[in-house]
PDB file of C-alpha atoms in Angstrom:
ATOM      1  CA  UNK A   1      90.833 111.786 122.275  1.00  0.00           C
ATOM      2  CA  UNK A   2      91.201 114.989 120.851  1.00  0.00           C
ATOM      3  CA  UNK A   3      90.228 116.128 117.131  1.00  0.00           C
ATOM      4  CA  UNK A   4      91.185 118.845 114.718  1.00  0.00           C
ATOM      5  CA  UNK A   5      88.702 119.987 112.646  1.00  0.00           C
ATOM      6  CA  UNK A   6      88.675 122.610 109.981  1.00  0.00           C
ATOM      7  CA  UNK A   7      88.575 125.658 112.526  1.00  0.00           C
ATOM      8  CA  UNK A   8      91.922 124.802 113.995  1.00  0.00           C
ATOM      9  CA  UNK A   9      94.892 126.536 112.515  1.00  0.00           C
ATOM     10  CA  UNK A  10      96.688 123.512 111.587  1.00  0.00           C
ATOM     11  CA  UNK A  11      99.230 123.248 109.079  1.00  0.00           C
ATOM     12  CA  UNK A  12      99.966 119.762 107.439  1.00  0.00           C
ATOM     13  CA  UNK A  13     102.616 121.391 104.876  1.00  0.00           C
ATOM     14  CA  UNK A  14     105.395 123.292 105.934  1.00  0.00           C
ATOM     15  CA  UNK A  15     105.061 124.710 102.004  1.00  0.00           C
ATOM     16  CA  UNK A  16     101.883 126.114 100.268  1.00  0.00           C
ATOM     17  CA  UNK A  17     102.919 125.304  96.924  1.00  0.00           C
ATOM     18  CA  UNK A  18      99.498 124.115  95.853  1.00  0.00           C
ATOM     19  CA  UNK A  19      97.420 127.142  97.354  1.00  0.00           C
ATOM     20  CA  UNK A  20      96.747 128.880  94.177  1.00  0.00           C
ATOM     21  CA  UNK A  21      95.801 125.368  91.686  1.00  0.00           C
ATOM     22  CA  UNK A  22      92.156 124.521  92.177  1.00  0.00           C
ATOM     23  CA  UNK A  23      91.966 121.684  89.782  1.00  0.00           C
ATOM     24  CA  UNK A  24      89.462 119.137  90.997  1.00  0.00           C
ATOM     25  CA  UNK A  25      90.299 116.320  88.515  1.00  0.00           C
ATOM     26  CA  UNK A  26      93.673 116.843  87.850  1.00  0.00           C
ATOM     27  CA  UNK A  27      95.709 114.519  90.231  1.00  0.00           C
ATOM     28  CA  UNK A  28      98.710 116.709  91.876  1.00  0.00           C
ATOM     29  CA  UNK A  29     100.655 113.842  93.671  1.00  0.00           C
ATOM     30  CA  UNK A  30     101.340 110.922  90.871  1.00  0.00           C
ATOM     31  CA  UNK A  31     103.995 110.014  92.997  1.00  0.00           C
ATOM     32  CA  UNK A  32     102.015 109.669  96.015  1.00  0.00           C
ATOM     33  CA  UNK A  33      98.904 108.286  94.410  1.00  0.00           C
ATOM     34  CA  UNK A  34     101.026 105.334  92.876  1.00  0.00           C
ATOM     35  CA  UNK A  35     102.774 104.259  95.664  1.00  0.00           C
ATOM     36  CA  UNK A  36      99.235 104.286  98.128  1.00  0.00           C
ATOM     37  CA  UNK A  37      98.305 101.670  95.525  1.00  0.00           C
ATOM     38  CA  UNK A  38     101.734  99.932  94.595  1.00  0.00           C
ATOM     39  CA  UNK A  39     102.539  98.175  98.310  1.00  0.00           C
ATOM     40  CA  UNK A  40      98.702  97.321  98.735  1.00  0.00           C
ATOM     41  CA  UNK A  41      98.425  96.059  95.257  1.00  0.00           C
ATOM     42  CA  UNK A  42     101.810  94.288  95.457  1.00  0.00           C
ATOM     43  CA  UNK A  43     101.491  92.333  98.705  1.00  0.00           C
ATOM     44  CA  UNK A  44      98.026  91.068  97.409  1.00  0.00           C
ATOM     45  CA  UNK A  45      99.737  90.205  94.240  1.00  0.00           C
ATOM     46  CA  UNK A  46     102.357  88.319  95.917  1.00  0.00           C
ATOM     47  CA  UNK A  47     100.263  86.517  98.206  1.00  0.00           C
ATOM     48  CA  UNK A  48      97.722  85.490  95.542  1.00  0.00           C
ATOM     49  CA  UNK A  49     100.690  84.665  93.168  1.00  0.00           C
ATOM     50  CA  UNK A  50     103.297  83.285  96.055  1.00  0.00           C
ATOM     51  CA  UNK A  51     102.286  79.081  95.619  1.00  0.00           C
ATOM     52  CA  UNK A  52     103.069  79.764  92.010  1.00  0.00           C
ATOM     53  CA  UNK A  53     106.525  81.310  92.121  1.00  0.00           C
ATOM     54  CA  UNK A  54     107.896  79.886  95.093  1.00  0.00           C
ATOM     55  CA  UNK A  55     107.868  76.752  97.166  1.00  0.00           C
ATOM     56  CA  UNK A  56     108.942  78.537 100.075  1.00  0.00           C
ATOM     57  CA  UNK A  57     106.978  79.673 102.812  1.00  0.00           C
ATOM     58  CA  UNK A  58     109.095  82.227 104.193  1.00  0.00           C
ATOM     59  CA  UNK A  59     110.252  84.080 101.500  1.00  0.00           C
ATOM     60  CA  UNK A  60     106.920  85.167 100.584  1.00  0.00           C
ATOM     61  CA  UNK A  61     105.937  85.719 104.076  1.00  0.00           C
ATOM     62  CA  UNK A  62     108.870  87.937 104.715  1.00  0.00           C
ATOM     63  CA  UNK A  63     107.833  90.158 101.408  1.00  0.00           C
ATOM     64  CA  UNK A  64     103.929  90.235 102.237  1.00  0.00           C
ATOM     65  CA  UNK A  65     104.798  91.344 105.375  1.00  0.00           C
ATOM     66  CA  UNK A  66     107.207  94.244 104.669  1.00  0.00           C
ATOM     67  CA  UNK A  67     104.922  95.214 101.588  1.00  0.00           C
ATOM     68  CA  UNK A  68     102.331  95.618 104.633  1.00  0.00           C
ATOM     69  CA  UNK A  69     104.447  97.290 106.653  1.00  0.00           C
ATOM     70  CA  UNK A  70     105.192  99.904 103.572  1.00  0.00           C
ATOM     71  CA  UNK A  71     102.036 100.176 103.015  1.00  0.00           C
ATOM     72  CA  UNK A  72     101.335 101.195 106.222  1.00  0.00           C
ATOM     73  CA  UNK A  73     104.196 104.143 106.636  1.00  0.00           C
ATOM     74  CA  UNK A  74     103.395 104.933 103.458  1.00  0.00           C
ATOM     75  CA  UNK A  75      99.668 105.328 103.705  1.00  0.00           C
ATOM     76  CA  UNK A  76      99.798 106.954 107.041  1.00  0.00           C
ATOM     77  CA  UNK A  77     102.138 109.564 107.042  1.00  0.00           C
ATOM     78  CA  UNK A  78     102.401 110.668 103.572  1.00  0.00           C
ATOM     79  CA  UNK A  79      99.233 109.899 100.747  1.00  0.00           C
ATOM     80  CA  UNK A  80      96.840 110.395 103.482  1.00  0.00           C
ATOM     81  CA  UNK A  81      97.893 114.334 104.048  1.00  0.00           C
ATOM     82  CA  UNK A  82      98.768 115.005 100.388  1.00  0.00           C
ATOM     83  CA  UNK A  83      95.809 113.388  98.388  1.00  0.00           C
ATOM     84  CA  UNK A  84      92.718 113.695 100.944  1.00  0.00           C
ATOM     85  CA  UNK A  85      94.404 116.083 103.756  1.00  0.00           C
ATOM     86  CA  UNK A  86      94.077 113.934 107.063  1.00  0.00           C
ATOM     87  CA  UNK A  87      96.350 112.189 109.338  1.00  0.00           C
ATOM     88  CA  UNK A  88      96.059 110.878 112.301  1.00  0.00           C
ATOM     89  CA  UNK A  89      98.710 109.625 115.301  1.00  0.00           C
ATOM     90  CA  UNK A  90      99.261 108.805 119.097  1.00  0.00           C
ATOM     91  CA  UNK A  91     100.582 111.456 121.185  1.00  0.00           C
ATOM     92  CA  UNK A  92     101.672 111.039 124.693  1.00  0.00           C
ATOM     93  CA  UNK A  93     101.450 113.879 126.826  1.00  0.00           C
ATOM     94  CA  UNK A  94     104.100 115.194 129.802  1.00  0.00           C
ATOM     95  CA  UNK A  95     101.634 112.661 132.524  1.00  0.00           C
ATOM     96  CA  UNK A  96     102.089 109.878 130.390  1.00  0.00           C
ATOM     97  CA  UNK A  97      98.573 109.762 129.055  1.00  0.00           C
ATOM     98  CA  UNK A  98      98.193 108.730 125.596  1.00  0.00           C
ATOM     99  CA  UNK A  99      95.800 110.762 123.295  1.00  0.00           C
ATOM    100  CA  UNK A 100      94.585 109.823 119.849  1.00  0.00           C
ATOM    101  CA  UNK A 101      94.692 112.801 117.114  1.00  0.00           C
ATOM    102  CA  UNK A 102      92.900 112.614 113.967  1.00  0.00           C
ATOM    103  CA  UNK A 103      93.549 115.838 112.364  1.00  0.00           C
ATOM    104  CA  UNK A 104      91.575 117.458 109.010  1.00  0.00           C
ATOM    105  CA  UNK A 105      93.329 120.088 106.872  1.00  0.00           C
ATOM    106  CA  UNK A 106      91.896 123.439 107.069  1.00  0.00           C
ATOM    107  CA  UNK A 107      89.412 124.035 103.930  1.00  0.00           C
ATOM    108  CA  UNK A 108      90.259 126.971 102.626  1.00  0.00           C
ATOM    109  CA  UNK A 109      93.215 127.408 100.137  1.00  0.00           C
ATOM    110  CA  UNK A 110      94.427 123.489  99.294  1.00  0.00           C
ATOM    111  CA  UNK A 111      91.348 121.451  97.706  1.00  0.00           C
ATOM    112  CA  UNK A 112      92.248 117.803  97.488  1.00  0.00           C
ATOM    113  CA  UNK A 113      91.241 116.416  93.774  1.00  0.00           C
ATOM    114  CA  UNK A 114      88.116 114.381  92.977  1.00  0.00           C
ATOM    115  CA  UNK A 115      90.776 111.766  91.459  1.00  0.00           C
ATOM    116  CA  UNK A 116      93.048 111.360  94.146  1.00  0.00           C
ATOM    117  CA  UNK A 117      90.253 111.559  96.606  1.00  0.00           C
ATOM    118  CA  UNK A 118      89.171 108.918  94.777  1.00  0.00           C
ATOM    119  CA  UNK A 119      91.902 106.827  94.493  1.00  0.00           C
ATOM    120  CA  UNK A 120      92.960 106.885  97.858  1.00  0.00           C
ATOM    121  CA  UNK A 121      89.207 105.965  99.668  1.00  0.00           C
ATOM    122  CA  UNK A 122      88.725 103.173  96.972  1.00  0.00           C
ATOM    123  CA  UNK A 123      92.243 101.656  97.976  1.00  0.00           C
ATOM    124  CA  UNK A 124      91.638 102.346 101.935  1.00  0.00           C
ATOM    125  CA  UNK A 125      88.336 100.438 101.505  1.00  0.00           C
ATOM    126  CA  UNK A 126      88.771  97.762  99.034  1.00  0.00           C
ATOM    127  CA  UNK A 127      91.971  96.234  99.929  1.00  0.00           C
ATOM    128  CA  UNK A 128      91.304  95.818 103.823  1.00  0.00           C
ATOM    129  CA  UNK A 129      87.877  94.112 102.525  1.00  0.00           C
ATOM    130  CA  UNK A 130      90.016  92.104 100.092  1.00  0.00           C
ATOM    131  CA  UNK A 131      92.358  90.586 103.205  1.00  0.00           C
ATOM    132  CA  UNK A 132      89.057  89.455 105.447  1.00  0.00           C
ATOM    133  CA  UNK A 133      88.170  87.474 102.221  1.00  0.00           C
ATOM    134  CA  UNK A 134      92.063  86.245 102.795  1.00  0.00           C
ATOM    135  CA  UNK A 135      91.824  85.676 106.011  1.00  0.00           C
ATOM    136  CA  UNK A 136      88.252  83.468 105.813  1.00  0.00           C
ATOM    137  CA  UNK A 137      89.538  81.785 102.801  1.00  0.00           C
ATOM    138  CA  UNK A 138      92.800  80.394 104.636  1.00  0.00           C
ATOM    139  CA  UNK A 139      90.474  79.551 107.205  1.00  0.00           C
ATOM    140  CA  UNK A 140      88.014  77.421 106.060  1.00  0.00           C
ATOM    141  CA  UNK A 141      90.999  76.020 103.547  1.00  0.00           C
ATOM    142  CA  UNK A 142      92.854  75.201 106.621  1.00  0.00           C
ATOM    143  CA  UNK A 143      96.244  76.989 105.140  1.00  0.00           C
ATOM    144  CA  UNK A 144      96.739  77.860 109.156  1.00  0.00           C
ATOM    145  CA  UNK A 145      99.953  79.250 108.420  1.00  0.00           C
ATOM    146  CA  UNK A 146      99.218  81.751 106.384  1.00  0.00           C
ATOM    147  CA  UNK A 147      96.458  82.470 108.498  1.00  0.00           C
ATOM    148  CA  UNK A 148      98.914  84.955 110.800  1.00  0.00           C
ATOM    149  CA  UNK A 149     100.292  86.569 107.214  1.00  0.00           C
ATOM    150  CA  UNK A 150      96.709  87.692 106.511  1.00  0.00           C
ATOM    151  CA  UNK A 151      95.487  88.635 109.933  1.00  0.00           C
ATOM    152  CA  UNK A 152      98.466  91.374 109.732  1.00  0.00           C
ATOM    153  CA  UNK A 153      97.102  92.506 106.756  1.00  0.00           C
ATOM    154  CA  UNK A 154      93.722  92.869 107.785  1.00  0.00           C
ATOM    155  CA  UNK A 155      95.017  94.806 111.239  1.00  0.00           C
ATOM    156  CA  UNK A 156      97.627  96.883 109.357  1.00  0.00           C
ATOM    157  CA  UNK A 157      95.214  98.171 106.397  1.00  0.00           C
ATOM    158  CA  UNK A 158      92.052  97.776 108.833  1.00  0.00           C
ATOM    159  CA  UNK A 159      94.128 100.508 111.350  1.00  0.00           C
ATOM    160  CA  UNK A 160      94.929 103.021 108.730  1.00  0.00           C
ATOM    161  CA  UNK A 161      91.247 102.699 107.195  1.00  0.00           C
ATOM    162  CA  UNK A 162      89.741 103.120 110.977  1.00  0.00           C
ATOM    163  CA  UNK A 163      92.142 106.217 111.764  1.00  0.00           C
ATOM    164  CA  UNK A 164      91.422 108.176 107.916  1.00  0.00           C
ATOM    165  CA  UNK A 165      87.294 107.153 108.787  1.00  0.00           C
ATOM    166  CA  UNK A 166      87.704 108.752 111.892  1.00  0.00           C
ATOM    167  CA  UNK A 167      89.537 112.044 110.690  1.00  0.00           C
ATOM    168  CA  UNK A 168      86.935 112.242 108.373  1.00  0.00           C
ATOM    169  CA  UNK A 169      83.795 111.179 109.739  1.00  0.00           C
ATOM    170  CA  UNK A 170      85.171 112.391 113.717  1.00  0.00           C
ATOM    171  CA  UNK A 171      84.647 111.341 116.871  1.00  0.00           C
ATOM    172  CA  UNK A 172      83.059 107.436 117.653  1.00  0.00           C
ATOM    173  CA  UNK A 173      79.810 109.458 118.686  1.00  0.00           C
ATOM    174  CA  UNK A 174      79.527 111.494 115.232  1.00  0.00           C
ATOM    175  CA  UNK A 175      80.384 108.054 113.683  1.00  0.00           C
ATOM    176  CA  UNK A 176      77.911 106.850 116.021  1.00  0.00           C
ATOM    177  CA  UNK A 177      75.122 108.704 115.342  1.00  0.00           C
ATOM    178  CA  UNK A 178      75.998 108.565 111.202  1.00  0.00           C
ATOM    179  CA  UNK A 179      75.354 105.276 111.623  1.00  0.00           C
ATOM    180  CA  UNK A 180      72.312 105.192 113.552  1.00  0.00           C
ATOM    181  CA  UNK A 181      70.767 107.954 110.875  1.00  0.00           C
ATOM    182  CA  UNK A 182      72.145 105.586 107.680  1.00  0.00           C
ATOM    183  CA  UNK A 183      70.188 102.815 108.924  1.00  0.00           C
ATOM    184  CA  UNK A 184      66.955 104.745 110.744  1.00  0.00           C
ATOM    185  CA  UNK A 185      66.815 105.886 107.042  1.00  0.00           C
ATOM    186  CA  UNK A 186      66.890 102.929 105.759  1.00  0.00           C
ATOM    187  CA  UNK A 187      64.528 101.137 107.901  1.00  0.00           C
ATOM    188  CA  UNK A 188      61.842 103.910 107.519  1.00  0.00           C
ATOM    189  CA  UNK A 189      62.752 103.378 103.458  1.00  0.00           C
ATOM    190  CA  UNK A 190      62.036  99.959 103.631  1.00  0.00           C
ATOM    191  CA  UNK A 191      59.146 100.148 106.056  1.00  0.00           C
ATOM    192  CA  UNK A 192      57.697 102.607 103.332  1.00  0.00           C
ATOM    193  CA  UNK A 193      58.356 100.495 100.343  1.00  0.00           C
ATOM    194  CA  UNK A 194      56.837  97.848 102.332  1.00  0.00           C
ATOM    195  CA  UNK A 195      53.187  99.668 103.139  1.00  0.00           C
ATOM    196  CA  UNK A 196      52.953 101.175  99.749  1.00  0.00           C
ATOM    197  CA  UNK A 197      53.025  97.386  98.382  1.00  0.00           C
ATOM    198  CA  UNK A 198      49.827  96.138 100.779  1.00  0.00           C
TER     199      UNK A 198
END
């Protein structure tokens, strides 16, 4: 697996039209920003709102499923690089090897805004969280057939939120290791807490 960080020359515009604006709370993609939340939004809508308006099974299936799939285009290959500046693929080289690349933009010129920044890891997070709840609910409900509707959700959203963590966070050790230091942290916290009470 390879990663770009922030020292590689690595250009994820062809244009620099936003080099010179260094707005932090101004959001400069609208267009981008509404649709990472409109095919999220609207397959959760549909499927929470699908026994309502239709009787049908498949109809609703068939929607959820290309909202996902939306989504997921959508998500990966164009909000990620314009609001937050990371994207991420599979590239096979000339032996046939596959290689992972989760790429960063380079931090000098375009800033991403707080706002979109915002936006876009509050929808990454919340909505894959949102289809687990989905998928235990159908579950333990024993709605088995939508069971397969909801698992693609929750591998669809869960991919793109796995491949942004990892451009930002980078490789499984770093991730690793944040992890490990989080909850070290935590435990010596509590342990703390805990001997200041005695």
């Amino acid at each position: 697996m390879r990663r770009l960080d922030s020292s590689d020359d690595v250009s994820l515009f062809d244009a620099e039209e936003d080099a010179g604006r260094k707005s932090k709370s101004k959001i400069k993609h609208p267009l981008a920003s509404f649709f990472h939340l409109f095919f999220r939004v609207s397959a959760i809508l549909v499927y929470l709102l699908c026994e309502l308006l239709s009787s049908s099974f498949i109809a609703p299936m068939v929607t959820i499923i290309l909202l996902l799939c939306c989504d997921f285009w959508t998500v990966k290959n164009i909000s990620g690089r314009l609001m937050v500046g990371l994207r991420w693929w599979n590239q096979v080289d000339d032996d046939g090897k596959s290689h992972w690349v989760f790429e960063s933009r380079k931090g000098s010129g375009k800033q991403a805004s707080d706002s979109e920044s915002r936006i876009f890891w509050l929808g990454l997070i919340i909505c894959p969280i949102i289809w687990v709840i989905f998928a235990f609910s159908s579950l333990f409900s024993f709605k088995i057939k939508w069971l397969a509707v909801v698992i693609m959700g929750v591998v669809l959203q869960g991919a793109n939120m796995y491949g942004y963590v990892r451009c930002k966070v980078g490789t499984r050790t770093n991730l690793k290791n944040m992890a490990t230091s989080y909850f070290g942290r935590q435990f010596l916290k509590q342990a703390m807490s805990n001997q200041e009470e005695s």
